[in-house]
Amino acid sequence: YGDVSTGSYTLNGAGALNIDYVPFISSVSVSASTTTVTITLTETDAAVNGSAALKDCIKVGNASPTDATLSNGVITATMAAAPSSGAKVVILANTLKSGLAIQTEELEEVLA
């Protein structure tokens, strides 16, 4: 009718909507060795998994770690050189997951 339109639709899904908790960074620190960056996530459940190439999904300043591991919600990243104070620590989106949920935003924290 004139410039007004109407319509209807049906939306069918494959199952119930699941909303799972996705981890965030709760703290970032540098160890005494100054080349190890420890990133603690808000979730320590064993269901939180890192990607196979976790080191390629982390940036500290402009550098990627030479190695990175994830255990019980703590990421330990080994850097080739000591990062500077104030460097931004970034975990790229779609790296961490809990159950079926995957984070869709980069996780960021500034190194103290």
C-alpha positions as YAML, in Angstrom:
chain: A
units: angstrom
residues:
- id: 1
  name: TYR
  ca: [0.00, 0.00, 0.00]
- id: 2
  name: GLY
  ca: [1.84, 3.08, -1.20]
- id: 3
  name: ASP
  ca: [5.30, 3.15, 0.34]
- id: 4
  name: VAL
  ca: [4.44, 0.66, 3.16]
- id: 5
  name: SER
  ca: [5.32, -3.01, 2.91]
- id: 6
  name: THR
  ca: [4.54, -5.97, 5.11]
- id: 7
  name: GLY
  ca: [5.95, -9.45, 5.42]
- id: 8
  name: SER
  ca: [6.37, -12.46, 7.65]
- id: 9
  name: TYR
  ca: [9.04, -15.08, 8.23]
- id: 10
  name: THR
  ca: [9.76, -18.19, 10.24]
- id: 11
  name: LEU
  ca: [13.14, -18.80, 11.84]
- id: 12
  name: ASN
  ca: [14.10, -22.40, 12.54]
- id: 13
  name: GLY
  ca: [17.23, -23.46, 14.42]
- id: 14
  name: ALA
  ca: [19.14, -26.69, 14.84]
- id: 15
  name: GLY
  ca: [18.74, -26.70, 18.62]
- id: 16
  name: ALA
  ca: [18.46, -24.61, 21.75]
- id: 17
  name: LEU
  ca: [20.47, -21.40, 21.96]
- id: 18
  name: ASN
  ca: [23.58, -21.91, 24.09]
- id: 19
  name: ILE
  ca: [25.32, -18.97, 25.73]
- id: 20
  name: ASP
  ca: [28.61, -20.05, 27.27]
- id: 21
  name: TYR
  ca: [31.01, -18.00, 29.33]
- id: 22
  name: VAL
  ca: [34.00, -16.79, 27.33]
- id: 23
  name: PRO
  ca: [37.21, -15.88, 29.21]
- id: 24
  name: PHE
  ca: [38.67, -12.39, 29.49]
- id: 25
  name: ILE
  ca: [42.10, -11.22, 30.64]
- id: 26
  name: SER
  ca: [42.13, -10.61, 34.39]
- id: 27
  name: SER
  ca: [45.83, -9.76, 34.75]
- id: 28
  name: VAL
  ca: [49.10, -9.51, 32.85]
- id: 29
  name: SER
  ca: [52.55, -9.64, 34.42]
- id: 30
  name: VAL
  ca: [56.22, -10.01, 33.51]
- id: 31
  name: SER
  ca: [58.34, -12.54, 35.39]
- id: 32
  name: ALA
  ca: [61.80, -11.88, 36.84]
- id: 33
  name: SER
  ca: [63.33, -13.12, 33.60]
- id: 34
  name: THR
  ca: [61.63, -10.14, 31.87]
- id: 35
  name: THR
  ca: [61.16, -12.17, 28.68]
- id: 36
  name: THR
  ca: [58.22, -14.17, 30.07]
- id: 37
  name: VAL
  ca: [54.78, -12.57, 29.94]
- id: 38
  name: THR
  ca: [52.10, -14.24, 32.06]
- id: 39
  name: ILE
  ca: [48.49, -13.62, 31.02]
- id: 40
  name: THR
  ca: [45.88, -14.80, 33.52]
- id: 41
  name: LEU
  ca: [42.35, -15.31, 32.21]
- id: 42
  name: THR
  ca: [39.17, -14.93, 34.23]
- id: 43
  name: GLU
  ca: [38.32, -18.59, 33.65]
- id: 44
  name: THR
  ca: [40.60, -21.42, 34.70]
- id: 45
  name: ASP
  ca: [38.33, -24.27, 33.64]
- id: 46
  name: ALA
  ca: [40.06, -27.03, 31.71]
- id: 47
  name: ALA
  ca: [37.50, -26.47, 28.95]
- id: 48
  name: VAL
  ca: [39.32, -23.28, 27.92]
- id: 49
  name: ASN
  ca: [41.49, -24.31, 24.99]
- id: 50
  name: GLY
  ca: [44.19, -22.46, 23.09]
- id: 51
  name: SER
  ca: [44.61, -22.73, 19.37]
- id: 52
  name: ALA
  ca: [47.31, -24.99, 17.95]
- id: 53
  name: ALA
  ca: [49.33, -21.89, 17.06]
- id: 54
  name: LEU
  ca: [48.70, -19.85, 20.22]
- id: 55
  name: LYS
  ca: [51.98, -17.94, 19.89]
- id: 56
  name: ASP
  ca: [50.83, -16.61, 16.51]
- id: 57
  name: CYS
  ca: [47.62, -15.26, 18.09]
- id: 58
  name: ILE
  ca: [49.35, -13.11, 20.73]
- id: 59
  name: LYS
  ca: [51.04, -9.73, 20.32]
- id: 60
  name: VAL
  ca: [53.02, -7.89, 22.99]
- id: 61
  name: GLY
  ca: [53.63, -4.45, 21.60]
- id: 62
  name: ASN
  ca: [54.54, -5.19, 17.99]
- id: 63
  name: ALA
  ca: [56.15, -8.57, 18.69]
- id: 64
  name: SER
  ca: [54.84, -12.13, 18.77]
- id: 65
  name: PRO
  ca: [56.19, -14.57, 21.35]
- id: 66
  name: THR
  ca: [58.64, -17.27, 20.34]
- id: 67
  name: ASP
  ca: [56.52, -19.75, 22.32]
- id: 68
  name: ALA
  ca: [53.22, -19.73, 24.23]
- id: 69
  name: THR
  ca: [51.41, -22.28, 26.35]
- id: 70
  name: LEU
  ca: [48.00, -22.33, 28.03]
- id: 71
  name: SER
  ca: [47.37, -24.26, 31.22]
- id: 72
  name: ASN
  ca: [44.49, -23.84, 33.69]
- id: 73
  name: GLY
  ca: [43.59, -20.39, 32.38]
- id: 74
  name: VAL
  ca: [47.15, -19.02, 32.42]
- id: 75
  name: ILE
  ca: [48.99, -18.21, 29.19]
- id: 76
  name: THR
  ca: [52.77, -18.12, 29.45]
- id: 77
  name: ALA
  ca: [54.34, -16.31, 26.51]
- id: 78
  name: THR
  ca: [58.10, -16.32, 25.98]
- id: 79
  name: MET
  ca: [59.40, -13.24, 24.20]
- id: 80
  name: ALA
  ca: [62.70, -12.90, 22.30]
- id: 81
  name: ALA
  ca: [63.34, -9.60, 24.09]
- id: 82
  name: ALA
  ca: [61.92, -7.96, 27.19]
- id: 83
  name: PRO
  ca: [58.74, -6.00, 26.37]
- id: 84
  name: SER
  ca: [58.58, -2.36, 27.37]
- id: 85
  name: SER
  ca: [56.33, -1.02, 30.10]
- id: 86
  name: GLY
  ca: [53.04, 0.18, 28.63]
- id: 87
  name: ALA
  ca: [53.13, -2.31, 25.74]
- id: 88
  name: LYS
  ca: [49.68, -3.49, 24.72]
- id: 89
  name: VAL
  ca: [49.11, -7.24, 25.12]
- id: 90
  name: VAL
  ca: [46.57, -8.53, 22.58]
- id: 91
  name: ILE
  ca: [45.03, -11.98, 22.12]
- id: 92
  name: LEU
  ca: [43.40, -12.15, 18.71]
- id: 93
  name: ALA
  ca: [39.72, -12.98, 18.38]
- id: 94
  name: ASN
  ca: [38.64, -16.61, 17.88]
- id: 95
  name: THR
  ca: [41.68, -17.93, 19.77]
- id: 96
  name: LEU
  ca: [40.14, -19.02, 23.06]
- id: 97
  name: LYS
  ca: [36.96, -20.96, 23.58]
- id: 98
  name: SER
  ca: [34.84, -22.37, 26.37]
- id: 99
  name: GLY
  ca: [32.48, -25.13, 25.38]
- id: 100
  name: LEU
  ca: [30.96, -23.99, 22.09]
- id: 101
  name: ALA
  ca: [31.54, -20.27, 22.66]
- id: 102
  name: ILE
  ca: [34.42, -18.45, 20.98]
- id: 103
  name: GLN
  ca: [35.37, -14.89, 21.79]
- id: 104
  name: THR
  ca: [34.62, -12.54, 18.93]
- id: 105
  name: GLU
  ca: [36.70, -9.56, 20.06]
- id: 106
  name: GLU
  ca: [40.38, -9.11, 20.65]
- id: 107
  name: LEU
  ca: [41.33, -9.30, 24.32]
- id: 108
  name: GLU
  ca: [43.57, -6.40, 25.29]
- id: 109
  name: GLU
  ca: [45.52, -5.36, 28.37]
- id: 110
  name: VAL
  ca: [48.35, -2.89, 28.90]
- id: 111
  name: LEU
  ca: [51.56, -4.25, 30.41]
- id: 112
  name: ALA
  ca: [52.37, -2.51, 33.71]
...
